[in-house]
Tab-separated table of C-alpha atoms in Angstrom:
chain	number	residue	atom	x	y	z
A	1	UNK	CA	-5.924	-24.873	45.724
A	2	UNK	CA	-5.486	-21.423	45.200
A	3	UNK	CA	-7.961	-20.880	42.926
A	4	UNK	CA	-10.465	-22.946	44.840
A	5	UNK	CA	-9.649	-21.036	47.994
A	6	UNK	CA	-10.470	-17.879	45.976
A	7	UNK	CA	-13.601	-18.947	44.865
A	8	UNK	CA	-14.744	-20.423	48.370
A	9	UNK	CA	-14.089	-16.965	49.915
A	10	UNK	CA	-16.247	-15.105	47.195
A	11	UNK	CA	-18.740	-17.203	47.715
A	12	UNK	CA	-18.660	-16.414	51.442
A	13	UNK	CA	-18.909	-12.935	51.362
A	14	UNK	CA	-21.622	-11.042	52.377
A	15	UNK	CA	-23.509	-8.917	50.123
A	16	UNK	CA	-26.559	-6.790	51.450
A	17	UNK	CA	-29.547	-7.156	49.992
A	18	UNK	CA	-30.898	-5.567	46.833
A	19	UNK	CA	-33.339	-3.480	49.052
A	20	UNK	CA	-30.636	-2.466	51.528
A	21	UNK	CA	-28.730	-0.525	48.466
A	22	UNK	CA	-28.895	3.214	48.469
A	23	UNK	CA	-32.122	4.530	46.619
A	24	UNK	CA	-31.934	6.168	43.280
A	25	UNK	CA	-32.737	10.126	43.807
A	26	UNK	CA	-34.999	12.102	41.208
A	27	UNK	CA	-32.128	14.004	40.477
A	28	UNK	CA	-30.093	10.975	39.279
A	29	UNK	CA	-33.375	9.648	37.399
A	30	UNK	CA	-33.761	12.835	35.518
A	31	UNK	CA	-29.824	12.730	34.447
A	32	UNK	CA	-30.239	9.206	33.196
A	33	UNK	CA	-33.425	9.847	31.145
A	34	UNK	CA	-31.831	13.397	30.111
A	35	UNK	CA	-28.674	11.192	28.644
A	36	UNK	CA	-30.793	8.961	27.096
A	37	UNK	CA	-32.840	11.339	25.050
A	38	UNK	CA	-29.436	13.195	24.085
A	39	UNK	CA	-27.845	10.298	22.575
A	40	UNK	CA	-29.644	9.897	19.039
A	41	UNK	CA	-29.013	13.797	18.952
A	42	UNK	CA	-25.529	13.453	19.514
A	43	UNK	CA	-25.103	10.832	16.893
A	44	UNK	CA	-27.114	12.924	14.548
A	45	UNK	CA	-24.794	16.167	15.527
A	46	UNK	CA	-21.408	14.134	14.685
A	47	UNK	CA	-22.741	13.008	11.385
A	48	UNK	CA	-24.012	16.254	10.624
A	49	UNK	CA	-20.426	17.656	11.684
A	50	UNK	CA	-18.827	15.060	9.446
A	51	UNK	CA	-20.897	15.842	6.623
A	52	UNK	CA	-20.204	19.877	7.212
A	53	UNK	CA	-16.623	19.221	7.084
A	54	UNK	CA	-16.565	16.942	4.044
A	55	UNK	CA	-18.611	20.084	2.181
A	56	UNK	CA	-15.931	22.432	2.923
A	57	UNK	CA	-13.017	19.918	2.410
A	58	UNK	CA	-10.116	21.021	1.493
A	59	UNK	CA	-9.625	24.174	3.045
A	60	UNK	CA	-5.685	24.150	3.414
A	61	UNK	CA	-2.608	22.503	1.890
A	62	UNK	CA	-2.826	18.893	1.413
A	63	UNK	CA	0.318	16.673	2.272
A	64	UNK	CA	1.037	13.545	-0.324
A	65	UNK	CA	3.192	11.072	1.132
A	66	UNK	CA	5.026	9.168	-1.347
A	67	UNK	CA	6.931	6.313	0.376
A	68	UNK	CA	9.585	5.899	-2.413
A	69	UNK	CA	12.539	8.198	-3.549
A	70	UNK	CA	12.278	10.875	-5.772
A	71	UNK	CA	12.764	10.239	-9.426
A	72	UNK	CA	11.232	7.313	-9.960
A	73	UNK	CA	8.253	6.604	-12.426
A	74	UNK	CA	5.827	6.231	-9.098
A	75	UNK	CA	7.232	9.162	-7.917
A	76	UNK	CA	6.395	11.031	-11.291
A	77	UNK	CA	2.824	9.816	-10.882
A	78	UNK	CA	2.313	11.140	-7.619
A	79	UNK	CA	3.561	14.493	-8.537
A	80	UNK	CA	0.966	14.504	-11.617
A	81	UNK	CA	-1.840	13.537	-9.263
A	82	UNK	CA	-0.866	16.179	-7.020
A	83	UNK	CA	-0.934	18.566	-9.621
A	84	UNK	CA	-4.170	17.664	-11.112
A	85	UNK	CA	-5.619	17.451	-7.380
A	86	UNK	CA	-4.612	21.041	-6.745
A	87	UNK	CA	-6.055	22.467	-9.854
A	88	UNK	CA	-9.596	21.069	-9.207
A	89	UNK	CA	-9.737	21.837	-5.572
A	90	UNK	CA	-7.750	25.040	-5.495
A	91	UNK	CA	-5.476	24.048	-2.852
A	92	UNK	CA	-1.581	23.353	-2.598
A	93	UNK	CA	-0.974	19.815	-2.506
A	94	UNK	CA	2.693	19.255	-1.382
A	95	UNK	CA	4.634	15.905	-2.191
A	96	UNK	CA	6.765	14.600	0.552
A	97	UNK	CA	8.971	11.746	-0.072
A	98	UNK	CA	9.407	9.682	3.034
A	99	UNK	CA	11.358	6.955	2.494
A	100	UNK	CA	12.720	3.682	4.113
A	101	UNK	CA	12.110	0.612	6.204
A	102	UNK	CA	10.018	-0.926	2.898
A	103	UNK	CA	7.907	1.973	2.521
A	104	UNK	CA	7.001	1.467	6.244
A	105	UNK	CA	8.066	4.781	7.318
A	106	UNK	CA	5.813	6.594	4.831
A	107	UNK	CA	2.901	4.452	5.711
A	108	UNK	CA	3.440	4.932	9.466
A	109	UNK	CA	3.693	8.610	9.030
A	110	UNK	CA	0.258	8.663	7.423
A	111	UNK	CA	-1.464	5.989	9.724
A	112	UNK	CA	-0.457	8.191	12.669
A	113	UNK	CA	-1.199	11.447	11.123
A	114	UNK	CA	-4.751	13.096	11.971
A	115	UNK	CA	-7.686	11.802	10.300
A	116	UNK	CA	-8.917	15.257	8.849
A	117	UNK	CA	-8.176	14.229	5.155
A	118	UNK	CA	-5.106	16.674	4.811
A	119	UNK	CA	-2.555	13.861	5.155
A	120	UNK	CA	-2.541	11.270	2.274
A	121	UNK	CA	-0.749	8.302	1.337
A	122	UNK	CA	0.098	7.935	-2.497
A	123	UNK	CA	1.023	3.864	-1.292
A	124	UNK	CA	1.729	0.796	-3.333
A	125	UNK	CA	0.867	-2.676	-2.819
A	126	UNK	CA	3.555	-3.121	-0.029
A	127	UNK	CA	0.662	-1.379	2.270
A	128	UNK	CA	-0.659	-5.269	2.194
A	129	UNK	CA	2.434	-7.377	1.750
A	130	UNK	CA	4.318	-5.631	5.141
A	131	UNK	CA	2.169	-7.040	7.688
A	132	UNK	CA	3.078	-10.652	6.664
A	133	UNK	CA	6.672	-9.900	6.621
A	134	UNK	CA	7.519	-7.538	9.502
A	135	UNK	CA	5.734	-8.078	12.887
A	136	UNK	CA	6.573	-4.312	14.126
A	137	UNK	CA	6.010	-1.910	11.464
A	138	UNK	CA	5.514	1.157	13.501
A	139	UNK	CA	1.756	1.135	12.660
A	140	UNK	CA	-0.955	-1.525	12.620
A	141	UNK	CA	-2.601	-2.310	9.283
A	142	UNK	CA	-6.223	-1.243	10.739
A	143	UNK	CA	-5.046	2.381	10.713
A	144	UNK	CA	-5.019	3.050	6.983
A	145	UNK	CA	-8.277	2.875	5.296
A	146	UNK	CA	-8.203	2.549	1.413
A	147	UNK	CA	-9.729	5.400	-0.575
A	148	UNK	CA	-9.184	4.718	-4.187
A	149	UNK	CA	-7.019	2.164	-6.459
A	150	UNK	CA	-5.277	4.057	-9.586
A	151	UNK	CA	-3.212	1.713	-11.511
A	152	UNK	CA	-1.271	-1.749	-11.890
A	153	UNK	CA	2.302	-1.929	-11.343
A	154	UNK	CA	3.803	-4.589	-13.328
A	155	UNK	CA	7.738	-5.002	-12.970
A	156	UNK	CA	10.417	-5.743	-15.612
A	157	UNK	CA	13.557	-7.682	-15.160
A	158	UNK	CA	16.166	-5.517	-16.939
A	159	UNK	CA	19.981	-6.006	-17.651
A	160	UNK	CA	22.718	-3.877	-19.410
A	161	UNK	CA	22.751	-4.064	-23.357
A	162	UNK	CA	26.322	-4.534	-23.244
A	163	UNK	CA	25.989	-7.796	-20.778
A	164	UNK	CA	25.140	-9.526	-24.104
A	165	UNK	CA	22.000	-11.449	-22.504
A	166	UNK	CA	19.069	-11.172	-24.851
A	167	UNK	CA	16.495	-13.191	-23.488
A	168	UNK	CA	15.314	-14.553	-20.263
A	169	UNK	CA	16.433	-17.979	-21.000
A	170	UNK	CA	19.881	-16.539	-21.452
A	171	UNK	CA	19.768	-14.896	-18.098
A	172	UNK	CA	18.806	-17.820	-16.301
A	173	UNK	CA	21.674	-20.044	-17.894
A	174	UNK	CA	24.211	-17.138	-16.701
A	175	UNK	CA	22.957	-17.059	-13.368
A	176	UNK	CA	23.249	-20.833	-13.295
A	177	UNK	CA	26.949	-20.456	-14.438
A	178	UNK	CA	27.727	-17.769	-11.775
A	179	UNK	CA	26.803	-19.886	-8.996
A	180	UNK	CA	24.887	-17.212	-6.681
A	181	UNK	CA	27.155	-14.403	-7.533
A	182	UNK	CA	24.601	-12.246	-9.832
A	183	UNK	CA	23.248	-9.329	-8.157
A	184	UNK	CA	19.912	-7.815	-8.855
A	185	UNK	CA	17.887	-4.675	-7.606
A	186	UNK	CA	15.123	-4.759	-5.240
A	187	UNK	CA	12.919	-1.528	-5.654
A	188	UNK	CA	10.149	-2.536	-3.039
A	189	UNK	CA	8.637	-5.271	-1.279
A	190	UNK	CA	6.739	-6.459	-4.464
A	191	UNK	CA	9.923	-6.641	-6.578
A	192	UNK	CA	11.742	-8.655	-3.641
A	193	UNK	CA	8.821	-11.421	-3.322
A	194	UNK	CA	8.934	-11.731	-7.129
A	195	UNK	CA	12.474	-11.981	-7.333
A	196	UNK	CA	12.448	-14.952	-4.829
A	197	UNK	CA	9.677	-16.319	-6.653
A	198	UNK	CA	11.439	-15.926	-9.816
A	199	UNK	CA	14.990	-17.754	-8.546
A	200	UNK	CA	12.797	-20.664	-6.830
A	201	UNK	CA	10.862	-21.269	-10.087
A	202	UNK	CA	14.337	-21.111	-12.497
A	203	UNK	CA	16.548	-22.823	-9.993
A	204	UNK	CA	19.101	-20.040	-9.727
A	205	UNK	CA	20.365	-18.176	-7.273
A	206	UNK	CA	20.742	-14.455	-7.220
A	207	UNK	CA	22.290	-11.969	-4.327
A	208	UNK	CA	19.247	-9.160	-4.048
A	209	UNK	CA	20.191	-5.362	-3.225
A	210	UNK	CA	17.338	-3.430	-1.628
A	211	UNK	CA	17.104	0.237	-2.913
A	212	UNK	CA	14.573	2.812	-1.815
A	213	UNK	CA	13.108	3.812	-5.523
A	214	UNK	CA	14.134	2.690	-8.668
A	215	UNK	CA	16.191	5.625	-9.567
A	216	UNK	CA	18.454	4.441	-7.615
A	217	UNK	CA	18.552	0.859	-8.545
A	218	UNK	CA	18.579	2.034	-12.401
A	219	UNK	CA	21.677	4.258	-11.193
A	220	UNK	CA	23.512	1.381	-9.878
A	221	UNK	CA	22.477	-0.836	-13.057
A	222	UNK	CA	23.619	1.760	-15.726
A	223	UNK	CA	27.056	1.773	-13.641
A	224	UNK	CA	27.653	-1.690	-13.582
A	225	UNK	CA	27.166	-1.936	-10.103
A	226	UNK	CA	24.588	-4.590	-10.452
A	227	UNK	CA	24.087	-7.244	-12.786
A	228	UNK	CA	19.940	-6.713	-13.169
A	229	UNK	CA	17.124	-4.995	-11.622
A	230	UNK	CA	13.396	-5.311	-11.375
A	231	UNK	CA	12.234	-1.970	-12.758
A	232	UNK	CA	8.788	-0.397	-14.397
A	233	UNK	CA	8.696	-1.247	-17.540
A	234	UNK	CA	8.752	2.952	-18.359
A	235	UNK	CA	11.461	3.694	-16.716
A	236	UNK	CA	13.648	0.978	-18.715
A	237	UNK	CA	12.178	2.179	-21.702
A	238	UNK	CA	13.574	5.219	-21.186
A	239	UNK	CA	17.264	3.691	-21.906
A	240	UNK	CA	16.442	1.943	-25.106
A	241	UNK	CA	20.204	1.740	-26.001
A	242	UNK	CA	21.623	0.745	-22.640
A	243	UNK	CA	19.016	-1.156	-21.007
A	244	UNK	CA	17.623	-4.553	-22.340
A	245	UNK	CA	14.264	-5.820	-20.991
A	246	UNK	CA	14.095	-9.613	-20.756
A	247	UNK	CA	10.475	-10.058	-19.409
A	248	UNK	CA	7.617	-8.214	-17.627
A	249	UNK	CA	5.466	-9.741	-14.704
A	250	UNK	CA	1.560	-9.788	-15.014
A	251	UNK	CA	-0.847	-11.291	-17.644
A	252	UNK	CA	-0.278	-9.194	-20.431
A	253	UNK	CA	2.355	-7.102	-22.088
A	254	UNK	CA	2.539	-3.123	-21.627
A	255	UNK	CA	1.883	-0.837	-24.321
A	256	UNK	CA	5.406	1.070	-23.700
A	257	UNK	CA	7.239	-2.287	-24.387
A	258	UNK	CA	4.971	-4.271	-26.842
A	259	UNK	CA	7.594	-6.384	-27.921
A	260	UNK	CA	8.527	-7.612	-24.327
A	261	UNK	CA	7.471	-10.933	-23.411
A	262	UNK	CA	5.657	-11.673	-20.154
A	263	UNK	CA	7.416	-14.089	-17.983
A	264	UNK	CA	4.744	-16.402	-18.401
A	265	UNK	CA	5.355	-16.221	-22.348
A	266	UNK	CA	9.120	-16.851	-21.657
A	267	UNK	CA	8.578	-20.021	-19.749
A	268	UNK	CA	8.377	-18.762	-16.053
A	269	UNK	CA	4.452	-19.537	-15.135
A	270	UNK	CA	4.794	-18.431	-11.545
A	271	UNK	CA	5.022	-14.586	-12.084
A	272	UNK	CA	1.733	-13.444	-13.273
A	273	UNK	CA	1.351	-11.157	-9.917
A	274	UNK	CA	1.665	-7.347	-10.309
A	275	UNK	CA	1.524	-4.619	-7.998
A	276	UNK	CA	-0.481	-1.677	-7.747
A	277	UNK	CA	-1.083	1.930	-6.818
A	278	UNK	CA	-3.570	3.454	-4.370
A	279	UNK	CA	-4.456	6.422	-2.123
A	280	UNK	CA	-4.992	5.490	1.756
A	281	UNK	CA	-5.769	7.986	4.440
A	282	UNK	CA	-5.863	7.501	8.300
A	283	UNK	CA	-8.652	5.085	9.647
A	284	UNK	CA	-9.762	7.778	11.636
A	285	UNK	CA	-10.864	10.028	8.584
A	286	UNK	CA	-14.401	10.823	8.487
A	287	UNK	CA	-16.436	8.574	5.926
A	288	UNK	CA	-17.634	11.624	3.839
A	289	UNK	CA	-14.253	12.911	3.471
A	290	UNK	CA	-13.064	9.551	2.281
A	291	UNK	CA	-15.751	8.926	-0.389
A	292	UNK	CA	-15.022	12.852	-1.569
A	293	UNK	CA	-11.576	12.290	-2.153
A	294	UNK	CA	-12.036	9.053	-3.700
A	295	UNK	CA	-14.562	10.275	-6.134
A	296	UNK	CA	-11.771	13.064	-6.855
A	297	UNK	CA	-8.881	10.278	-7.321
A	298	UNK	CA	-11.233	8.356	-9.619
A	299	UNK	CA	-11.683	11.242	-12.112
A	300	UNK	CA	-8.394	12.320	-12.202
A	301	UNK	CA	-7.295	8.950	-13.012
A	302	UNK	CA	-9.254	8.980	-16.207
A	303	UNK	CA	-8.382	11.884	-17.582
A	304	UNK	CA	-6.651	11.510	-21.282
A	305	UNK	CA	-3.224	13.306	-19.979
A	306	UNK	CA	-2.971	11.167	-17.011
A	307	UNK	CA	-4.073	7.717	-18.909
A	308	UNK	CA	-1.076	8.715	-21.140
A	309	UNK	CA	1.431	9.276	-18.653
A	310	UNK	CA	0.328	6.370	-16.591
A	311	UNK	CA	0.481	3.997	-19.634
A	312	UNK	CA	3.827	5.744	-20.742
A	313	UNK	CA	5.199	4.638	-16.897
A	314	UNK	CA	4.383	1.003	-18.322
A	315	UNK	CA	1.313	1.484	-15.376
A	316	UNK	CA	-2.049	-0.017	-16.794
A	317	UNK	CA	-4.708	2.195	-15.617
A	318	UNK	CA	-7.086	0.374	-13.164
A	319	UNK	CA	-9.430	2.933	-11.381
A	320	UNK	CA	-11.565	1.541	-8.577
A	321	UNK	CA	-13.240	3.951	-5.833
A	322	UNK	CA	-13.392	3.239	-2.145
A	323	UNK	CA	-15.970	0.338	-1.651
A	324	UNK	CA	-14.425	-1.726	-4.405
A	325	UNK	CA	-10.863	-0.822	-3.471
A	326	UNK	CA	-11.734	-1.906	0.200
A	327	UNK	CA	-12.429	-5.158	-1.075
A	328	UNK	CA	-9.662	-5.799	-3.100
A	329	UNK	CA	-7.226	-4.624	-0.352
A	330	UNK	CA	-8.945	-6.859	2.203
A	331	UNK	CA	-8.356	-9.666	-0.361
A	332	UNK	CA	-4.736	-8.867	-0.961
A	333	UNK	CA	-3.665	-9.514	2.691
A	334	UNK	CA	-4.481	-12.985	2.246
A	335	UNK	CA	-3.395	-13.482	-0.854
A	336	UNK	CA	0.331	-12.089	-0.250
A	337	UNK	CA	0.464	-13.822	3.157
A	338	UNK	CA	-0.170	-17.185	1.181
A	339	UNK	CA	2.434	-16.533	-1.821
A	340	UNK	CA	4.909	-15.659	1.302
A	341	UNK	CA	4.151	-18.795	3.159
A	342	UNK	CA	4.304	-20.886	-0.015
A	343	UNK	CA	7.764	-19.716	-1.387
A	344	UNK	CA	9.427	-19.294	2.246
A	345	UNK	CA	9.957	-15.554	1.591
A	346	UNK	CA	11.381	-13.818	4.494
A	347	UNK	CA	11.740	-9.963	5.404
A	348	UNK	CA	15.690	-8.917	4.456
């Protein structure tokens, strides 16, 4: 009834005829015409300004934000890229580790920074996974724009050599016998997801222990604080006498550990996924700056020294510039959302 009353009262309102509206003055007409004439010029000026800023970019130090703790393979590669970027652009590139909240603290810091190209996120696949797990991230996914992909990030499941476990099948048997008491390290959102998929596929229950980076997880593994951990193949390979790698995620073995099977080869066919590393900028960054940084990251990514160190980390090189990386990132949002739904994976 209230709605009907409102409609009727609006219908009965008196509106003066069009010809009784105040006449448009010649000054108003000139103002409108001048504004219309300037509109294309303003757009051209904006494009020209963006192009000019890209030409002089960078003209001051750059911050490269790493959302993981210092000491791991990912952090090491970030510092390598920072070194190469600084050398080619003759500007200081400062690496800042902003950890916590499943990498969302670092991502939010970059997303909320000015879009001038001077605050860069050295990000990973958690960028596309977190929106499906956390309703409040501190930023919107649309506030970050993909710039360049650098490498894939397979994960290895590692245990202590002294544990007596030598194969994935033996670990599964031990986990079943322990009846949910074995612990494992989660060093990222991706490793958490992979751990959940592994447990459901193998019919076991493990206790996940979250870490801000793989260096801390490996320290606790070596100290016997946890029974296993997901870690980069390169980090596990650094402890050949103390750490045993049981299997690696992804579709193929890695060069650093050629004798270690993939999970698929070891009988768990659901762990063909890998993470990845990529560069992001605030979405307000002018396109010419995005393209300039994208091209430079792609160039650095295939330098022989960088390829060697990336492979040593156990991260296969997989370089893609902005357009291709954007398409990939957009597809990844849906891919991981479906994975989380299928395996009922929730944020911890």
